[in-house]
Amino acid sequence: MVMTREEKLARINAHQERVNLIFEKIDSLGLLGKVMKLENSKILEYIKESGLKGRGGAGFPTYLKWKLAADQKSDMKYVICNADEGEPGTFKDRKILEEQADKVFAGMAICAKVIGAPEGYVYLRGEYNYLVPLLTTKMNAFNDEMNKLGLNFTLKLRSGSGAYICGEETALIESMEGYRGEARNKPPYPVEKGYLGKPTVINNVETLVYCTMIVLNEGGKFKTFGTEISAGSKVFSVSGDADVEGIYELELGMTIQEFVDLFGDGDTKAVQVGGASGFCVPRKKFKETIIGFEGVPTGGSMMLFNSTRSMYHILMNYMEFMQEESCGQCTPCRVGCQQLVKGIQAIKHKKRPATYLDDLVKLAKSMRVASKCGLGQSVANPFISIVENFREEIIY
Amino acid sequence: MQGSENIVRKAVRKYGKGRENLLPILQMVRKEHNYLSEDQLREIATEMDLSSADVYGVATFYSFMDMQPKGKNIIRICKTITCFMKGKDSIVSALEDALGIKMGETTPDRKFSLLEANCIGWCHKGPAMLINDKVYTELTPEKAVQALDEYM
C-alpha cells in the first residue's frame, strides 16, 4: 500500500499525539518539588516498573544503573548527562535539548536525589556549541530553583571538542578529567568508579527525559507502549531518502516495513538502523525485523536508502568515519578500521579478488571480539550487514 | 608572547589548576588565540604542573583544538552520508571557488578556514555546515556562498 505524503503525515501525527512524552510541554521544574518529596525507593520502583532501558543505544536498564550507584558508599557522587550525540544520522538529543532542557535537568535532579549526588554535568558535543547560551541560561534558572527548594544539587556544563569517541561513557569521563578521550577497561563501571574515581551515573539526554516523565506520571503511560522486551516509546531521527525526514517519537516494536511505509519514498532498498555503528537491514528483511532490543536496537538513527544509492559509497562513508573517529589506543580498532577502508577500495579497483571480502569480514569479526570499547566492537555491524546483503555492489 | 601568556594565565585563573579543568582551559585559549601554539601548551603545562608532552597529547587528540593558525572564521562542512547524498561536494566546490582555497586550507588574509566535519547533527536538513558555532542547513551552492557575506 503506497500512501501519499499527506496520508503519511496524518498517520505520523496521529501516532505522535498518542505517544507524546518527550516533547509534551509541562512545567517540569515546577513539578520537581513534588517529586523530591517522594521516597527514593518509590522513584526506583517507578523506573523499574516502566522497563526503561538506556536510550543512547546500549540499552542498559536505567533502574539497575541508578540502583547500583545508589548502593555505593562514597563521600561524593556525580550525575552526568551524555549530550555528546555524534552518531551519523542521529540528531534527536539536539532537538530535545533545544526544546526540553528543563525536563533533562529534572531527570538529572531526580537521579541525583536517588543516588545522593550533589553535582551534575551536561557534556555537550562541540558541534552543538551554539546551544551553550540557551543551556547556560536554563541551567542558571534550574540551579536557582534547586536553591529555592533547598536541595543540594548543582548543574554545570562541559563542552566537547570534536571527538565522537567521547560519547562512550568511560571516554567521556577521561575527557572530563582532562585526558585524551580514550575508553577505559570495564569493570570497574562508572557506577562504582566514574568521574574523579567517584560513583557516577551517565545517562543519555533522552533517557533522562523519560525518567522525568515516568516519575511525574507515577509510571503512567510509558509502560503501556512498546513490547515486553522493548518497553516504551523512543525518539527517532529519520534521514536519507525519506519523504518525511525529521525527529519523531514512536512506539518501539514496529517492523522496519511499517516504518518504511510511513517514512520511505516508495523505493527504499535498505535502512541503516543505529547509525554508522548500527545494522543495515535490506528490503527482503523489512517485514521480519523489529525495531527494538529483540530485533535491531538503535540509539534512534534511521537512515533510508533508495535504489539509486550505491551501497559501496555508503559503506565507505561509514568506514572512513570510524577510521577517523577511532581513538587509536587499541590495535584491533585503529588498524582494523584502516584495513577495512583500504580493503574495500582495493576490491573495488580490482587490486584484490572478490574473495578478499571474506577475509575482511573475518577481520571485522575479530574487531568485534578484540576491540576495547563499543566503537571498535560495533564496526562489524555496518560492515558485515552491508557486505552480506549487498555483496555485488561492493565488488562491482 | 606577552599576549599569549596573559591568555593562558587568564584561563587557568578562571577555571583553576585541577587536571579536570584542562579541556576548558585549552578551549578558552584556542578560542581567544585562534589556535594552540606549542609555547602556549608549554605555558599551560607549567601553570598546571603537568608535563608538556601530556598537555600536547591531550590537545592533539581533539579535532577542534587547532594546532596550526586557522582563519578567524572556521567553516566545517558535514561530510557524512546524508549530507554527501544531498550534494555536499557541490557545496565544497562553490566555497573553494568563492574563497580561492582548497579543502583544509586557510585564506591568505586569515579570514576563513575550510574544513570537513564528521557529522554535525543536521542529517535531515543536509547539506549542512557550521561557520564557527552557527549552523547553516539545506544548503545550495548559492546559499553557502551567500552565508560568507556575514563574515566578510
Coordinates of C-alpha atoms in Angstrom, one line a residue:
Chain A
M1 CA 0.0 0.0 0.0
V2 CA 1.5 3.3 -1.1
M3 CA 0.4 6.4 0.8
T4 CA 0.7 9.9 -0.3
R5 CA 2.9 12.3 1.7
E6 CA -0.2 13.9 3.3
E7 CA -1.5 10.5 4.3
K8 CA 1.8 9.6 5.8
L9 CA 2.0 12.9 7.7
A10 CA -1.6 12.4 9.0
R11 CA -0.7 8.9 10.3
I12 CA 2.6 10.0 11.8
N13 CA 0.8 12.9 13.6
A14 CA -1.8 10.6 15.0
H15 CA 1.0 8.4 16.3
Q16 CA 2.8 11.4 17.8
E17 CA -0.2 12.7 19.6
R18 CA -0.7 9.3 21.2
V19 CA 2.8 8.6 22.4
N20 CA 3.8 12.2 23.1
L21 CA 6.1 12.2 26.2
I22 CA 9.4 13.7 25.2
F23 CA 8.1 16.9 23.6
E24 CA 5.0 17.3 25.8
K25 CA 5.1 20.8 27.3
I26 CA 5.0 20.6 31.1
D27 CA 6.3 22.7 33.9
S28 CA 8.9 20.1 34.9
L29 CA 10.8 22.4 37.3
G30 CA 7.5 23.4 38.9
L31 CA 6.7 19.8 39.5
L32 CA 10.1 18.9 40.8
G33 CA 9.2 19.9 44.3
K34 CA 6.5 17.3 44.4
V35 CA 8.9 14.6 43.1
M36 CA 11.6 15.5 45.5
K37 CA 9.2 14.6 48.4
L38 CA 8.9 11.0 47.1
E39 CA 10.8 8.2 48.8
N40 CA 13.8 7.1 46.8
S41 CA 12.6 3.6 46.8
K42 CA 9.3 4.7 45.2
I43 CA 11.2 6.6 42.5
L44 CA 13.3 3.5 41.8
E45 CA 10.1 1.4 41.8
Y46 CA 8.5 3.6 39.1
I47 CA 11.6 3.4 36.9
K48 CA 11.9 -0.4 37.4
E49 CA 8.2 -1.0 36.6
S50 CA 8.5 1.2 33.5
G51 CA 11.1 -1.2 32.0
L52 CA 13.1 1.8 30.7
K53 CA 16.4 0.9 29.0
G54 CA 19.0 3.5 28.2
R55 CA 18.2 5.4 25.1
G56 CA 21.8 6.0 24.0
G57 CA 21.8 2.7 22.2
A58 CA 23.4 0.2 24.6
G59 CA 20.1 -0.4 26.4
F60 CA 21.2 -1.0 29.9
P61 CA 18.2 -1.0 32.3
T62 CA 18.1 2.5 33.8
Y63 CA 16.7 1.3 37.1
L64 CA 19.7 -1.0 37.6
K65 CA 22.2 1.7 36.8
W66 CA 20.6 4.0 39.4
K67 CA 20.3 1.3 42.0
L68 CA 23.9 0.2 41.6
A69 CA 25.1 3.9 42.1
A70 CA 22.7 4.4 45.0
D71 CA 24.1 1.4 46.8
Q72 CA 27.7 2.7 46.6
K73 CA 29.1 4.2 49.7
S74 CA 31.0 7.3 48.9
D75 CA 31.6 10.9 50.1
M76 CA 30.9 12.2 46.6
K77 CA 28.8 11.1 43.6
Y78 CA 28.0 12.6 40.2
V79 CA 25.3 12.6 37.6
I80 CA 26.3 13.2 34.0
C81 CA 24.1 13.8 31.1
N82 CA 25.7 12.4 27.9
A83 CA 24.9 15.0 25.3
D84 CA 27.8 14.0 23.1
E85 CA 25.5 12.8 20.4
G86 CA 27.7 12.1 17.4
E87 CA 26.4 9.1 15.5
P88 CA 25.8 10.0 11.9
G89 CA 22.1 10.1 11.4
T90 CA 21.3 10.9 15.0
F91 CA 20.1 14.4 15.9
K92 CA 17.3 13.8 18.4
D93 CA 19.2 14.9 21.5
R94 CA 19.9 18.3 19.9
K95 CA 16.2 18.9 19.5
I96 CA 15.4 17.6 22.9
L97 CA 17.9 19.9 24.5
E98 CA 16.6 22.8 22.4
E99 CA 13.0 22.3 23.4
Q100 CA 13.1 20.3 26.6
A101 CA 16.2 21.2 28.6
D102 CA 14.2 21.6 31.8
K103 CA 13.0 18.0 31.5
V104 CA 16.6 16.8 31.0
F105 CA 17.7 18.7 34.1
A106 CA 14.8 17.5 36.1
G107 CA 15.7 13.9 35.2
M108 CA 19.3 14.6 36.5
A109 CA 17.9 16.1 39.7
I110 CA 15.7 13.0 40.3
C111 CA 18.7 10.7 39.6
A112 CA 20.9 12.9 41.9
K113 CA 18.3 12.6 44.7
V114 CA 18.1 8.8 44.3
I115 CA 21.9 8.2 44.3
G116 CA 22.9 11.1 46.6
A117 CA 24.9 13.2 44.2
P118 CA 25.4 16.9 44.9
E119 CA 26.9 17.7 41.5
G120 CA 25.9 17.1 37.9
Y121 CA 27.3 17.8 34.5
V122 CA 25.9 18.1 31.0
Y123 CA 28.7 17.0 28.5
L124 CA 27.7 18.7 25.2
R125 CA 29.3 17.8 21.9
G126 CA 31.4 20.7 20.4
E127 CA 29.3 20.7 17.2
Y128 CA 26.4 21.9 19.3
N129 CA 28.2 24.8 20.9
Y130 CA 25.5 27.2 19.6
L131 CA 23.3 25.7 22.3
V132 CA 25.6 26.8 25.1
P133 CA 24.0 30.3 25.7
L134 CA 20.5 28.7 25.8
L135 CA 21.6 25.9 28.1
T136 CA 23.5 28.2 30.3
T137 CA 20.5 30.4 30.9
K138 CA 18.3 27.4 31.5
M139 CA 20.9 25.9 33.8
N140 CA 21.2 29.0 35.9
A141 CA 17.4 29.1 36.3
F142 CA 17.5 25.4 37.3
N143 CA 20.2 25.9 39.9
D144 CA 18.2 28.8 41.4
E145 CA 15.2 26.6 41.6
M146 CA 17.2 23.9 43.3
N147 CA 18.3 26.5 45.8
K148 CA 14.8 27.7 46.4
L149 CA 13.7 24.1 47.0
G150 CA 16.6 23.8 49.5
L151 CA 18.1 21.0 47.5
N152 CA 21.8 20.4 47.4
F153 CA 22.3 19.8 43.7
T154 CA 24.2 22.0 41.2
L155 CA 24.5 21.6 37.4
K156 CA 27.4 22.5 35.3
L157 CA 28.0 22.5 31.5
R158 CA 31.1 21.0 29.8
S159 CA 31.8 21.2 26.1
G160 CA 33.4 18.5 23.9
S161 CA 35.9 19.3 21.3
G162 CA 35.1 17.2 18.2
A163 CA 35.7 13.7 19.3
Y164 CA 33.0 11.1 18.6
I165 CA 34.5 8.6 20.9
C166 CA 33.7 10.8 23.9
G167 CA 30.1 9.6 23.6
E168 CA 31.4 6.3 25.1
E169 CA 30.9 6.8 28.8
T170 CA 34.4 6.0 30.0
A171 CA 36.0 8.1 27.3
L172 CA 33.6 10.9 28.3
I173 CA 34.9 10.6 31.8
E174 CA 38.5 10.6 30.7
S175 CA 37.8 13.8 28.7
M176 CA 36.1 15.4 31.6
E177 CA 39.1 14.6 33.8
G178 CA 41.4 16.4 31.3
Y179 CA 42.8 13.4 29.4
R180 CA 42.6 12.1 25.8
G181 CA 39.1 10.7 25.3
E182 CA 40.2 7.1 25.4
A183 CA 37.9 4.4 26.7
R184 CA 38.7 2.6 29.9
N185 CA 38.6 -1.1 30.7
K186 CA 35.3 -2.1 32.4
P187 CA 35.0 -3.1 35.2
P188 CA 35.1 -1.1 37.2
Y189 CA 32.0 0.5 35.8
P190 CA 31.3 4.2 36.2
V191 CA 28.6 3.5 38.8
E192 CA 31.5 2.2 41.0
K193 CA 34.4 4.4 39.8
G194 CA 33.4 7.1 37.5
Y195 CA 34.2 10.8 37.3
L196 CA 37.3 11.6 39.6
G197 CA 37.0 8.0 40.8
K198 CA 33.6 8.5 42.4
P199 CA 30.4 6.6 41.7
T200 CA 28.8 8.3 38.6
V201 CA 25.6 7.7 36.7
I202 CA 25.9 8.6 33.0
N203 CA 22.6 8.8 31.1
N204 CA 21.7 9.8 27.6
V205 CA 19.6 13.0 27.2
E206 CA 16.5 11.1 26.1
T207 CA 16.8 8.6 28.9
L208 CA 16.7 11.4 31.5
V209 CA 13.6 13.0 30.0
Y210 CA 11.8 9.6 30.1
C211 CA 12.8 9.3 33.8
T212 CA 11.2 12.7 34.5
M213 CA 8.0 11.7 32.7
I214 CA 7.9 8.3 34.3
V215 CA 8.3 9.6 37.8
L216 CA 6.0 12.6 37.2
N217 CA 3.3 10.3 35.8
E218 CA 3.9 7.7 38.5
G219 CA 4.8 5.1 36.0
G220 CA 2.0 6.3 33.7
K221 CA 1.6 5.6 30.1
F222 CA 5.2 4.9 29.2
K223 CA 4.9 1.2 30.1
T224 CA 1.7 0.8 28.1
F225 CA 3.8 1.4 24.9
G226 CA 6.2 -0.9 23.2
T227 CA 6.8 -4.6 23.7
E228 CA 7.7 -6.9 26.6
I229 CA 11.5 -6.6 25.8
S230 CA 11.4 -3.1 24.4
A231 CA 9.2 -1.1 26.7
G232 CA 8.0 2.4 25.9
S233 CA 8.5 4.9 23.1
K234 CA 11.7 6.3 21.6
V235 CA 12.7 9.3 19.7
F236 CA 13.9 8.5 16.1
S237 CA 15.9 10.7 13.8
V238 CA 14.8 10.0 10.2
S239 CA 17.1 11.0 7.3
G240 CA 18.2 10.0 3.9
D241 CA 15.8 9.1 1.0
A242 CA 12.7 9.7 3.2
D243 CA 9.5 11.5 2.3
V244 CA 9.3 13.0 5.8
E245 CA 12.7 13.5 7.4
G246 CA 12.9 14.7 10.9
I247 CA 12.5 13.8 14.6
Y248 CA 9.7 11.6 15.7
E249 CA 8.7 9.9 18.9
L250 CA 7.4 6.4 18.0
E251 CA 6.5 3.3 19.9
L252 CA 9.2 0.6 20.0
G253 CA 8.3 -2.7 18.4
M254 CA 7.2 -1.7 14.9
T255 CA 8.7 -3.6 12.0
I256 CA 11.0 -2.0 9.5
Q257 CA 8.3 -2.5 6.9
E258 CA 5.8 -0.5 8.9
F259 CA 8.5 2.2 9.4
V260 CA 9.4 2.3 5.7
D261 CA 5.7 2.5 4.7
L262 CA 5.4 5.6 6.9
F263 CA 8.7 7.3 6.1
G264 CA 10.1 5.9 2.9
D265 CA 9.9 7.3 -0.6
G266 CA 8.4 4.1 -2.0
D267 CA 11.7 2.8 -3.3
T268 CA 13.6 2.0 -0.1
K269 CA 16.2 -0.7 -0.6
A270 CA 17.9 -0.5 2.8
V271 CA 17.5 1.0 6.2
Q272 CA 20.6 1.7 8.4
V273 CA 19.4 1.3 11.9
G274 CA 21.6 2.9 14.6
G275 CA 23.9 5.0 12.5
A276 CA 27.4 4.2 11.4
S277 CA 27.7 1.7 14.3
G278 CA 24.3 0.1 13.6
F279 CA 22.9 -2.6 11.3
C280 CA 21.9 -2.3 7.7
V281 CA 18.6 -4.0 7.0
P282 CA 17.9 -4.9 3.3
R283 CA 14.4 -4.9 1.8
K284 CA 14.0 -8.7 2.0
K285 CA 14.2 -8.5 5.8
F286 CA 11.9 -5.5 6.3
K287 CA 8.9 -7.5 7.4
E288 CA 10.6 -9.8 9.8
T289 CA 12.8 -7.1 11.6
I290 CA 11.5 -5.5 14.7
I291 CA 12.9 -2.1 15.8
G292 CA 13.8 -2.7 19.4
F293 CA 16.0 -4.8 21.5
E294 CA 14.5 -8.0 20.2
G295 CA 15.4 -7.1 16.6
V296 CA 17.6 -4.1 15.7
P297 CA 18.5 -2.0 18.7
T298 CA 19.0 1.7 18.0
G299 CA 20.1 4.9 19.6
G300 CA 17.5 6.5 17.2
S301 CA 19.2 6.9 13.9
M302 CA 17.2 5.6 10.9
M303 CA 18.8 6.3 7.5
L304 CA 16.8 5.3 4.5
F305 CA 18.5 4.5 1.1
N306 CA 16.6 4.0 -2.1
S307 CA 17.7 2.1 -5.2
T308 CA 19.6 5.0 -6.7
R309 CA 22.2 4.8 -3.9
S310 CA 25.5 2.9 -4.1
M311 CA 25.9 0.8 -1.0
Y312 CA 29.7 0.9 -1.7
H313 CA 29.7 4.6 -1.1
I314 CA 27.6 4.3 1.9
L315 CA 29.8 1.6 3.4
M316 CA 33.0 3.6 2.5
N317 CA 31.5 6.7 4.2
Y318 CA 30.8 4.8 7.4
M319 CA 34.2 3.1 7.4
E320 CA 36.0 6.4 6.8
F321 CA 34.0 7.9 9.7
M322 CA 35.0 5.0 12.0
Q323 CA 38.7 5.2 10.8
E324 CA 38.8 8.9 11.7
E325 CA 37.0 8.6 15.0
S326 CA 38.8 5.6 16.4
C327 CA 40.7 6.9 19.4
G328 CA 43.6 4.8 18.3
Q329 CA 44.6 3.3 21.6
C330 CA 43.8 -0.4 20.8
T331 CA 45.2 -2.1 17.7
P332 CA 42.2 -4.0 16.6
C333 CA 40.2 -0.8 16.1
R334 CA 42.9 1.5 15.0
V335 CA 44.5 -0.8 12.4
G336 CA 41.3 -2.7 11.7
C337 CA 39.4 0.4 10.6
Q338 CA 42.2 1.4 8.3
Q339 CA 42.5 -2.0 6.7
L340 CA 38.7 -2.3 6.1
V341 CA 38.8 1.0 4.2
K342 CA 41.8 0.0 2.2
G343 CA 40.4 -3.4 1.6
I344 CA 37.1 -2.5 0.1
Q345 CA 38.8 0.2 -2.0
A346 CA 41.3 -2.5 -3.3
I347 CA 38.4 -4.8 -4.2
K348 CA 36.5 -2.1 -6.0
H349 CA 39.6 -1.1 -8.0
K350 CA 40.3 -4.8 -8.9
K351 CA 43.6 -4.8 -7.0
R352 CA 42.3 -7.6 -4.8
P353 CA 40.0 -10.5 -5.8
A354 CA 36.4 -10.5 -4.7
T355 CA 37.2 -13.4 -2.2
Y356 CA 39.2 -10.9 -0.2
L357 CA 35.9 -9.6 1.0
D358 CA 35.6 -12.8 3.1
D359 CA 38.9 -12.0 4.8
L360 CA 37.7 -8.5 5.6
V361 CA 34.5 -10.0 7.1
K362 CA 36.8 -12.1 9.3
L363 CA 38.8 -9.1 10.3
A364 CA 35.6 -7.2 11.2
K365 CA 34.5 -10.2 13.3
S366 CA 37.9 -10.1 15.1
M367 CA 37.4 -6.5 15.8
R368 CA 34.1 -7.3 17.4
V369 CA 35.8 -9.6 19.8
A370 CA 39.1 -7.9 20.3
S371 CA 38.4 -4.2 20.4
K372 CA 38.5 -2.5 23.8
C373 CA 35.3 -0.4 23.5
G374 CA 32.0 -0.1 21.8
L375 CA 33.4 1.9 18.8
G376 CA 35.7 -0.9 17.6
Q377 CA 33.3 -3.6 18.6
S378 CA 30.5 -2.1 16.6
V379 CA 32.4 -1.5 13.3
A380 CA 31.5 -5.1 12.4
N381 CA 27.7 -4.2 12.4
P382 CA 27.6 -2.0 9.4
F383 CA 30.4 -3.8 7.6
I384 CA 29.1 -7.3 7.8
S385 CA 25.4 -6.4 7.3
I386 CA 26.2 -4.3 4.2
V387 CA 28.7 -6.7 2.7
E388 CA 26.5 -9.7 3.2
N389 CA 23.4 -8.1 1.8
F390 CA 24.9 -6.0 -0.9
R391 CA 28.0 -8.0 -1.8
E392 CA 27.8 -7.4 -5.6
E393 CA 27.5 -3.6 -5.0
I394 CA 30.7 -3.7 -3.0
I395 CA 32.6 -5.7 -5.6
Y396 CA 31.4 -4.3 -8.9
Chain B
M1 CA 54.5 36.2 23.7
Q2 CA 53.3 38.6 26.4
G3 CA 49.7 38.4 24.9
S4 CA 49.6 34.7 24.8
E5 CA 50.9 34.4 28.4
N6 CA 48.0 36.5 29.5
I7 CA 45.5 34.3 27.8
V8 CA 46.9 31.2 29.4
R9 CA 47.1 32.8 32.9
K10 CA 43.6 34.2 32.5
A11 CA 42.2 30.8 31.5
V12 CA 44.0 29.0 34.4
R13 CA 42.8 31.6 36.8
K14 CA 39.2 31.3 35.5
Y15 CA 39.0 27.5 35.7
G16 CA 41.6 26.5 38.3
K17 CA 44.7 24.3 38.2
G18 CA 42.9 21.0 38.7
R19 CA 43.6 18.5 35.9
E20 CA 39.9 18.2 35.2
N21 CA 39.9 21.8 34.0
L22 CA 42.4 21.2 31.2
L23 CA 39.9 20.9 28.4
P24 CA 38.0 24.1 29.3
I25 CA 41.4 25.9 29.6
L26 CA 42.5 24.6 26.2
Q27 CA 39.2 25.6 24.7
M28 CA 39.4 29.1 26.0
V29 CA 43.0 29.6 24.9
R30 CA 42.2 28.2 21.4
K31 CA 39.1 30.4 21.1
E32 CA 40.9 33.6 22.1
H33 CA 44.1 33.0 20.2
N34 CA 42.6 31.1 17.2
Y35 CA 44.9 28.1 17.7
L36 CA 47.1 26.5 20.2
S37 CA 50.8 27.2 19.8
E38 CA 53.5 25.0 21.3
D39 CA 54.5 27.9 23.5
Q40 CA 51.0 28.1 24.9
L41 CA 50.8 24.4 25.5
R42 CA 54.1 24.6 27.4
E43 CA 52.8 27.5 29.5
I44 CA 49.6 25.7 30.3
A45 CA 51.7 22.7 31.4
T46 CA 53.9 24.9 33.6
E47 CA 50.9 26.6 35.1
M48 CA 49.0 23.4 35.8
D49 CA 52.1 21.4 36.9
L50 CA 51.7 18.9 34.1
S51 CA 54.3 17.6 31.6
S52 CA 54.1 19.5 28.3
A53 CA 54.1 16.2 26.4
D54 CA 50.9 15.3 28.4
V55 CA 49.2 18.6 27.5
Y56 CA 50.3 18.2 23.9
G57 CA 48.9 14.7 23.8
V58 CA 45.5 15.9 25.0
A59 CA 45.3 18.9 22.8
T60 CA 46.1 17.0 19.6
F61 CA 43.5 14.3 20.4
Y62 CA 40.6 16.7 19.8
S63 CA 39.8 17.8 16.3
F64 CA 38.5 21.2 17.4
M65 CA 41.8 22.1 19.1
D66 CA 43.7 23.6 16.2
M67 CA 47.4 23.2 16.3
Q68 CA 48.1 25.4 13.3
P69 CA 47.0 29.0 12.8
K70 CA 43.5 29.0 11.4
G71 CA 41.2 31.6 9.9
K72 CA 39.2 33.9 12.1
N73 CA 36.1 32.1 10.9
I74 CA 36.1 28.3 10.6
I75 CA 33.8 26.7 8.1
R76 CA 33.1 23.0 8.8
I77 CA 31.1 21.2 6.1
C78 CA 29.5 17.9 7.1
K79 CA 30.8 15.1 5.0
T80 CA 28.8 12.2 6.4
I81 CA 26.4 10.1 4.4
T82 CA 23.2 12.1 4.2
C83 CA 24.9 15.4 3.5
F84 CA 27.1 13.6 0.9
M85 CA 23.9 12.2 -0.7
K86 CA 22.4 15.6 -0.9
G87 CA 25.2 17.3 -2.7
K88 CA 27.9 18.2 -0.1
D89 CA 30.5 18.0 -2.9
S90 CA 28.9 20.9 -4.8
I91 CA 28.9 23.0 -1.7
V92 CA 32.6 22.3 -1.2
S93 CA 33.3 23.3 -4.8
A94 CA 31.3 26.5 -4.5
L95 CA 33.1 27.5 -1.3
E96 CA 36.5 26.6 -2.7
D97 CA 35.9 28.8 -5.7
A98 CA 34.5 31.7 -3.7
L99 CA 37.4 31.6 -1.2
G100 CA 40.1 30.7 -3.7
I101 CA 41.4 27.9 -1.4
K102 CA 41.1 24.1 -1.2
M103 CA 39.5 22.0 1.5
G104 CA 41.7 22.1 4.6
E105 CA 43.3 25.4 3.7
T106 CA 43.1 28.9 5.1
T107 CA 42.6 32.1 3.1
P108 CA 45.8 34.3 2.8
D109 CA 44.0 37.1 4.8
R110 CA 43.3 34.5 7.5
K111 CA 39.6 35.3 7.4
F112 CA 38.4 31.8 6.6
S113 CA 39.5 28.2 7.1
L114 CA 37.6 25.5 5.1
L115 CA 37.3 22.1 6.9
E116 CA 35.3 19.0 6.8
A117 CA 33.3 17.7 9.8
N118 CA 32.3 14.2 10.8
C119 CA 28.5 14.8 11.2
I120 CA 27.2 17.9 12.8
G121 CA 23.8 16.5 13.6
W122 CA 21.6 18.0 10.9
C123 CA 21.2 14.9 8.7
H124 CA 17.6 15.7 7.9
K125 CA 18.4 19.1 6.6
G126 CA 21.6 18.4 4.6
P127 CA 23.8 19.5 3.2
A128 CA 24.8 21.4 6.4
M129 CA 27.7 23.4 7.6
L130 CA 28.9 25.2 10.7
I131 CA 30.6 28.6 10.5
N132 CA 32.1 29.0 13.9
D133 CA 29.2 27.9 16.1
K134 CA 26.4 28.9 13.7
V135 CA 24.5 26.3 11.7
Y136 CA 23.5 26.5 8.1
T137 CA 21.3 23.9 6.6
E138 CA 19.6 22.8 3.4
L139 CA 22.4 24.5 1.5
T140 CA 22.7 25.1 -2.1
P141 CA 25.9 26.3 -3.6
E142 CA 24.4 29.8 -3.8
K143 CA 23.2 29.8 -0.2
A144 CA 26.6 28.6 1.0
V145 CA 28.5 31.4 -0.7
Q146 CA 26.0 34.0 0.5
A147 CA 26.5 32.8 4.1
L148 CA 30.1 34.0 3.8
D149 CA 28.8 37.6 3.5
E150 CA 28.0 37.7 7.2
Y151 CA 31.7 37.3 8.0
M152 CA 33.3 39.5 5.3

